[in-house]
Amino acid sequence: MIVLVINAGSSSVKFTCFDLKGAPQVLAGGLIERIGIEGTAMKYTNAKGDVVKGEVPVKDAQEAVRLIAQRLVDPQVGVLKALGEVKAIGHRVVHGGESITDPVLIDAKVKATIRDCFSIAPLHNPPNLTGIEACEAVFPGVPNVGVFDTAFHSTMPPSSYLYALPYDLYTEHKIRRYGFHGTSHAFVSRKAAEILGRKPADCKVIVCHLGNGGSVSAVSGGKCLDTSMGLTPLEGLIMGTRCGDIDPAIVWNVMKIKKLDLDGIDAFLNKKSGLLGMGGVNSSDLRDIEAGAQSGNQQCVQAMEAYAYRVKKYIGAYLATLGGADAVAFTAGVGENSASMRALILKGLDGIGLKLDLAKNQERSDQARFVSTADSPIKIAVIPTDEEREIATQTLAVVNRGR
Ligand code: ADP
């Protein structure tokens, strides 16, 4: 039961090949990056530990998918006898607008919806669609399934997703909160229920997905009630290079100060802000900001404190949204690995039921686990996310039910 997962970006294609016969197993994976620009490189690894890497001549997504296919059946490092073994291909698609609320089999209508969202997800949806079309060409007859970042958040009520703007912007132009990282929020909230020993239907969970991008969600009974990212991934938390919540008036003030046009301010807020802009050590990586803070760099200390405070505010807000919670779960690069950031976020929250066990918080593990004290009214969990595995599992479910 082979499922290939494809994550096609503007200049890269990431892939993971799963065998889903029993518990999902990764057979091979890797990425091709710098597609269409100088120095295109591929990295391919398989479960036996073979690693192939180096420069490859690849000019577009279709050539990239063709190369991935070749590697998968390569006599030396391949993991399949023939491409016909691939039962389905699951695609990470960022924006599905309002109409796509679940993973779906890709047909002309779904592709039209992905295209309709180009204007609100200009960096992600066009390459996502290119990746789908490349797979249709290279794997003819194999079903393609779209797993959308926005889908899990489609259960938000209007009070969460409406902005206080003239209503026609919503009805005519679909300007509203959509939310992203949905595959991760879905997986982690379900896993939190599992380790709590409860059904997702009986749990309230706040998921803090803190990676290079970051978002928090409030999940009740397995359904998302609110999330911090908005129309685009720019809203909400302080991220690696994104500013998150700011006064909208800053936009035109900065445009004037820095003499930026629309594309300029877009790039400024998405790529030059966040930890990169605040920390002053020319890095968006929290590890570098932490190292700066430890060596006494006050700008790094402030950046870390502001980052933590923003997450803390969302946890407080979502405790109100949910009317209390059973667990707060941390995931993704920062959430899973940075004990010091988790401690900074949770500092002073004992009084509202979040008691961090400082020793457990320091322990490293790749397993989902609690890091709260035994008597903490709200459990604190660290749950490694696995978006690829979740996409593979959902892809198989869609193919098995035929829609
Ligand atoms: P993406 O959003 O690109 O999928 P990840 O979830 O992989 O990102 O998170 C990447 C980020 O996680 C890095 O930029 C880095 O800031 C952070 N990170 C990873 N490991 C650690 C660590 N040990 N300590 C602190 N931060 C870490």
PDB file of N, CA, C and O and ligand atoms in Angstrom, residues 14 92 181 209-214 240 242 275 283-290 307 331-341 364 385 387, ligand 1:
ATOM      1  N   LYS A  14       9.549  18.521  -2.047  1.00  0.00           N
ATOM      2  CA  LYS A  14       9.909  17.552  -1.008  1.00  0.00           C
ATOM      3  C   LYS A  14       9.058  16.309  -1.229  1.00  0.00           C
ATOM      4  O   LYS A  14       7.892  16.435  -1.651  1.00  0.00           O
ATOM      5  N   ARG A  92       0.452  18.250  -0.256  1.00  0.00           N
ATOM      6  CA  ARG A  92       0.180  19.334   0.679  1.00  0.00           C
ATOM      7  C   ARG A  92      -0.229  20.543  -0.157  1.00  0.00           C
ATOM      8  O   ARG A  92       0.532  21.012  -1.007  1.00  0.00           O
ATOM      9  N   HIS A 181      -1.406  25.495   8.759  1.00  0.00           N
ATOM     10  CA  HIS A 181      -0.834  24.386   9.550  1.00  0.00           C
ATOM     11  C   HIS A 181      -1.924  23.412  10.004  1.00  0.00           C
ATOM     12  O   HIS A 181      -1.776  22.730  11.021  1.00  0.00           O
ATOM     13  N   HIS A 209       1.734  25.358  17.550  1.00  0.00           N
ATOM     14  CA  HIS A 209       2.655  24.880  16.505  1.00  0.00           C
ATOM     15  C   HIS A 209       3.700  25.979  16.310  1.00  0.00           C
ATOM     16  O   HIS A 209       3.420  27.018  15.711  1.00  0.00           O
ATOM     17  N   LEU A 210       4.888  25.748  16.873  1.00  0.00           N
ATOM     18  CA  LEU A 210       5.932  26.777  16.837  1.00  0.00           C
ATOM     19  C   LEU A 210       7.102  26.273  16.004  1.00  0.00           C
ATOM     20  O   LEU A 210       7.953  25.525  16.490  1.00  0.00           O
ATOM     21  N   GLY A 211       7.108  26.618  14.738  1.00  0.00           N
ATOM     22  CA  GLY A 211       8.219  26.238  13.859  1.00  0.00           C
ATOM     23  C   GLY A 211       8.857  27.502  13.332  1.00  0.00           C
ATOM     24  O   GLY A 211       8.918  28.511  14.043  1.00  0.00           O
ATOM     25  N   ASN A 212       9.279  27.470  12.101  1.00  0.00           N
ATOM     26  CA  ASN A 212       9.759  28.686  11.476  1.00  0.00           C
ATOM     27  C   ASN A 212       8.560  29.623  11.290  1.00  0.00           C
ATOM     28  O   ASN A 212       8.595  30.806  11.605  1.00  0.00           O
ATOM     29  N   GLY A 213       7.457  29.045  10.783  1.00  0.00           N
ATOM     30  CA  GLY A 213       6.155  29.708  10.887  1.00  0.00           C
ATOM     31  C   GLY A 213       5.514  29.220  12.175  1.00  0.00           C
ATOM     32  O   GLY A 213       5.910  28.166  12.682  1.00  0.00           O
ATOM     33  N   GLY A 214       4.555  29.949  12.720  1.00  0.00           N
ATOM     34  CA  GLY A 214       3.949  29.484  13.962  1.00  0.00           C
ATOM     35  C   GLY A 214       2.487  29.860  14.048  1.00  0.00           C
ATOM     36  O   GLY A 214       2.083  30.918  13.538  1.00  0.00           O
ATOM     37  N   GLY A 240       9.742  33.217  12.553  1.00  0.00           N
ATOM     38  CA  GLY A 240      11.144  33.361  12.151  1.00  0.00           C
ATOM     39  C   GLY A 240      11.390  34.668  11.422  1.00  0.00           C
ATOM     40  O   GLY A 240      12.246  35.454  11.810  1.00  0.00           O
ATOM     41  N   ARG A 242       8.356  36.459  10.001  1.00  0.00           N
ATOM     42  CA  ARG A 242       7.092  37.201   9.884  1.00  0.00           C
ATOM     43  C   ARG A 242       6.785  37.947  11.179  1.00  0.00           C
ATOM     44  O   ARG A 242       7.037  37.440  12.275  1.00  0.00           O
ATOM     45  N   LEU A 275      11.707  37.202  14.309  1.00  0.00           N
ATOM     46  CA  LEU A 275      12.969  37.058  15.047  1.00  0.00           C
ATOM     47  C   LEU A 275      14.144  37.615  14.255  1.00  0.00           C
ATOM     48  O   LEU A 275      15.061  38.202  14.821  1.00  0.00           O
ATOM     49  N   SER A 283      19.665  36.320  11.967  1.00  0.00           N
ATOM     50  CA  SER A 283      19.196  34.934  11.900  1.00  0.00           C
ATOM     51  C   SER A 283      17.738  34.865  12.317  1.00  0.00           C
ATOM     52  O   SER A 283      17.306  35.562  13.234  1.00  0.00           O
ATOM     53  N   SER A 284      16.994  33.980  11.638  1.00  0.00           N
ATOM     54  CA  SER A 284      15.599  33.758  12.009  1.00  0.00           C
ATOM     55  C   SER A 284      15.479  32.505  12.858  1.00  0.00           C
ATOM     56  O   SER A 284      14.387  32.095  13.221  1.00  0.00           O
ATOM     57  N   ASP A 285      16.624  31.873  13.134  1.00  0.00           N
ATOM     58  CA  ASP A 285      16.618  30.595  13.850  1.00  0.00           C
ATOM     59  C   ASP A 285      16.665  30.860  15.354  1.00  0.00           C
ATOM     60  O   ASP A 285      17.592  31.511  15.847  1.00  0.00           O
ATOM     61  N   LEU A 286      15.685  30.317  16.064  1.00  0.00           N
ATOM     62  CA  LEU A 286      15.620  30.592  17.501  1.00  0.00           C
ATOM     63  C   LEU A 286      16.892  30.152  18.233  1.00  0.00           C
ATOM     64  O   LEU A 286      17.270  30.743  19.247  1.00  0.00           O
ATOM     65  N   ARG A 287      17.562  29.100  17.701  1.00  0.00           N
ATOM     66  CA  ARG A 287      18.800  28.652  18.360  1.00  0.00           C
ATOM     67  C   ARG A 287      19.842  29.767  18.396  1.00  0.00           C
ATOM     68  O   ARG A 287      20.541  29.931  19.395  1.00  0.00           O
ATOM     69  N   ASP A 288      19.907  30.553  17.324  1.00  0.00           N
ATOM     70  CA  ASP A 288      20.890  31.646  17.291  1.00  0.00           C
ATOM     71  C   ASP A 288      20.474  32.774  18.228  1.00  0.00           C
ATOM     72  O   ASP A 288      21.312  33.422  18.852  1.00  0.00           O
ATOM     73  N   ILE A 289      19.149  32.999  18.318  1.00  0.00           N
ATOM     74  CA  ILE A 289      18.662  34.059  19.221  1.00  0.00           C
ATOM     75  C   ILE A 289      18.912  33.631  20.675  1.00  0.00           C
ATOM     76  O   ILE A 289      19.353  34.438  21.505  1.00  0.00           O
ATOM     77  N   GLU A 290      18.667  32.331  20.961  1.00  0.00           N
ATOM     78  CA  GLU A 290      18.926  31.823  22.318  1.00  0.00           C
ATOM     79  C   GLU A 290      20.403  31.954  22.670  1.00  0.00           C
ATOM     80  O   GLU A 290      20.750  32.367  23.783  1.00  0.00           O
ATOM     81  N   TYR A 307       8.582  37.036  21.849  1.00  0.00           N
ATOM     82  CA  TYR A 307       8.085  35.819  21.184  1.00  0.00           C
ATOM     83  C   TYR A 307       7.236  35.004  22.183  1.00  0.00           C
ATOM     84  O   TYR A 307       6.109  34.597  21.888  1.00  0.00           O
ATOM     85  N   THR A 331       4.320  21.828  19.659  1.00  0.00           N
ATOM     86  CA  THR A 331       4.845  21.026  18.566  1.00  0.00           C
ATOM     87  C   THR A 331       5.683  21.859  17.608  1.00  0.00           C
ATOM     88  O   THR A 331       5.776  23.078  17.761  1.00  0.00           O
ATOM     89  N   ALA A 332       6.288  21.187  16.636  1.00  0.00           N
ATOM     90  CA  ALA A 332       7.156  21.764  15.582  1.00  0.00           C
ATOM     91  C   ALA A 332       8.531  22.150  16.150  1.00  0.00           C
ATOM     92  O   ALA A 332       8.769  21.995  17.352  1.00  0.00           O
ATOM     93  N   GLY A 333       9.421  22.646  15.261  1.00  0.00           N
ATOM     94  CA  GLY A 333      10.837  22.832  15.609  1.00  0.00           C
ATOM     95  C   GLY A 333      11.092  23.467  16.958  1.00  0.00           C
ATOM     96  O   GLY A 333      11.823  22.922  17.792  1.00  0.00           O
ATOM     97  N   VAL A 334      10.468  24.616  17.224  1.00  0.00           N
ATOM     98  CA  VAL A 334      10.670  25.306  18.501  1.00  0.00           C
ATOM     99  C   VAL A 334       9.885  24.595  19.609  1.00  0.00           C
ATOM    100  O   VAL A 334      10.425  24.298  20.688  1.00  0.00           O
ATOM    101  N   GLY A 335       8.630  24.308  19.351  1.00  0.00           N
ATOM    102  CA  GLY A 335       7.752  23.710  20.374  1.00  0.00           C
ATOM    103  C   GLY A 335       8.261  22.371  20.870  1.00  0.00           C
ATOM    104  O   GLY A 335       8.156  22.052  22.063  1.00  0.00           O
ATOM    105  N   GLU A 336       8.856  21.579  19.966  1.00  0.00           N
ATOM    106  CA  GLU A 336       9.336  20.254  20.362  1.00  0.00           C
ATOM    107  C   GLU A 336      10.716  20.300  21.000  1.00  0.00           C
ATOM    108  O   GLU A 336      11.037  19.485  21.855  1.00  0.00           O
ATOM    109  N   ASN A 337      11.548  21.265  20.555  1.00  0.00           N
ATOM    110  CA  ASN A 337      12.966  21.218  20.942  1.00  0.00           C
ATOM    111  C   ASN A 337      13.426  22.238  21.963  1.00  0.00           C
ATOM    112  O   ASN A 337      14.438  22.023  22.620  1.00  0.00           O
ATOM    113  N   SER A 338      12.737  23.365  22.067  1.00  0.00           N
ATOM    114  CA  SER A 338      13.273  24.408  22.934  1.00  0.00           C
ATOM    115  C   SER A 338      12.612  24.395  24.311  1.00  0.00           C
ATOM    116  O   SER A 338      11.549  24.990  24.523  1.00  0.00           O
ATOM    117  N   ALA A 339      13.275  23.699  25.248  1.00  0.00           N
ATOM    118  CA  ALA A 339      12.759  23.642  26.624  1.00  0.00           C
ATOM    119  C   ALA A 339      12.738  25.048  27.214  1.00  0.00           C
ATOM    120  O   ALA A 339      11.820  25.418  27.958  1.00  0.00           O
ATOM    121  N   SER A 340      13.750  25.868  26.864  1.00  0.00           N
ATOM    122  CA  SER A 340      13.812  27.204  27.470  1.00  0.00           C
ATOM    123  C   SER A 340      12.666  28.081  26.956  1.00  0.00           C
ATOM    124  O   SER A 340      12.095  28.865  27.718  1.00  0.00           O
ATOM    125  N   MET A 341      12.285  27.944  25.682  1.00  0.00           N
ATOM    126  CA  MET A 341      11.160  28.737  25.176  1.00  0.00           C
ATOM    127  C   MET A 341       9.849  28.265  25.798  1.00  0.00           C
ATOM    128  O   MET A 341       9.006  29.079  26.169  1.00  0.00           O
ATOM    129  N   ARG A 364      14.768  15.112  26.828  1.00  0.00           N
ATOM    130  CA  ARG A 364      14.592  15.058  25.368  1.00  0.00           C
ATOM    131  C   ARG A 364      13.993  13.715  24.980  1.00  0.00           C
ATOM    132  O   ARG A 364      14.340  12.686  25.533  1.00  0.00           O
ATOM    133  N   THR A 385       5.147  16.587  15.723  1.00  0.00           N
ATOM    134  CA  THR A 385       4.170  16.582  14.641  1.00  0.00           C
ATOM    135  C   THR A 385       4.747  15.777  13.485  1.00  0.00           C
ATOM    136  O   THR A 385       5.965  15.613  13.377  1.00  0.00           O
ATOM    137  N   GLU A 387       3.563  15.940   9.706  1.00  0.00           N
ATOM    138  CA  GLU A 387       2.585  16.331   8.685  1.00  0.00           C
ATOM    139  C   GLU A 387       2.589  15.372   7.497  1.00  0.00           C
ATOM    140  O   GLU A 387       1.549  15.046   6.952  1.00  0.00           O
TER     141      GLU A 387
HETATM  142  P1  ADP B   1       9.094  24.822   9.410  1.00  0.00           P
HETATM  143  O1  ADP B   1       8.084  25.803   9.889  1.00  0.00           O
HETATM  144  O2  ADP B   1      10.016  25.358   8.372  1.00  0.00           O
HETATM  145  O3  ADP B   1       8.552  23.429   9.128  1.00  0.00           O
HETATM  146  P2  ADP B   1      10.287  23.618  11.767  1.00  0.00           P
HETATM  147  O4  ADP B   1       9.048  23.157  12.419  1.00  0.00           O
HETATM  148  O5  ADP B   1      11.235  22.570  11.292  1.00  0.00           O
HETATM  149  O6  ADP B   1      10.055  24.678  10.636  1.00  0.00           O
HETATM  150  O7  ADP B   1      11.054  24.558  12.805  1.00  0.00           O
HETATM  151  C1  ADP B   1      12.270  25.155  12.446  1.00  0.00           C
HETATM  152  C2  ADP B   1      12.702  26.076  13.548  1.00  0.00           C
HETATM  153  O8  ADP B   1      12.754  25.375  14.785  1.00  0.00           O
HETATM  154  C3  ADP B   1      14.127  26.579  13.345  1.00  0.00           C
HETATM  155  O9  ADP B   1      14.142  27.753  12.579  1.00  0.00           O
HETATM  156  C4  ADP B   1      14.576  26.844  14.751  1.00  0.00           C
HETATM  157  O10 ADP B   1      14.253  28.192  15.066  1.00  0.00           O
HETATM  158  C5  ADP B   1      13.730  25.972  15.619  1.00  0.00           C
HETATM  159  N1  ADP B   1      14.491  24.933  16.313  1.00  0.00           N
HETATM  160  C6  ADP B   1      14.811  23.703  15.870  1.00  0.00           C
HETATM  161  N2  ADP B   1      15.527  23.031  16.802  1.00  0.00           N
HETATM  162  C7  ADP B   1      15.655  23.862  17.858  1.00  0.00           C
HETATM  163  C8  ADP B   1      16.288  23.771  19.142  1.00  0.00           C
HETATM  164  N3  ADP B   1      16.929  22.692  19.537  1.00  0.00           N
HETATM  165  N4  ADP B   1      16.190  24.850  19.952  1.00  0.00           N
HETATM  166  C9  ADP B   1      15.546  25.966  19.582  1.00  0.00           C
HETATM  167  N5  ADP B   1      14.937  26.104  18.393  1.00  0.00           N
HETATM  168  C10 ADP B   1      14.988  25.089  17.547  1.00  0.00           C
END
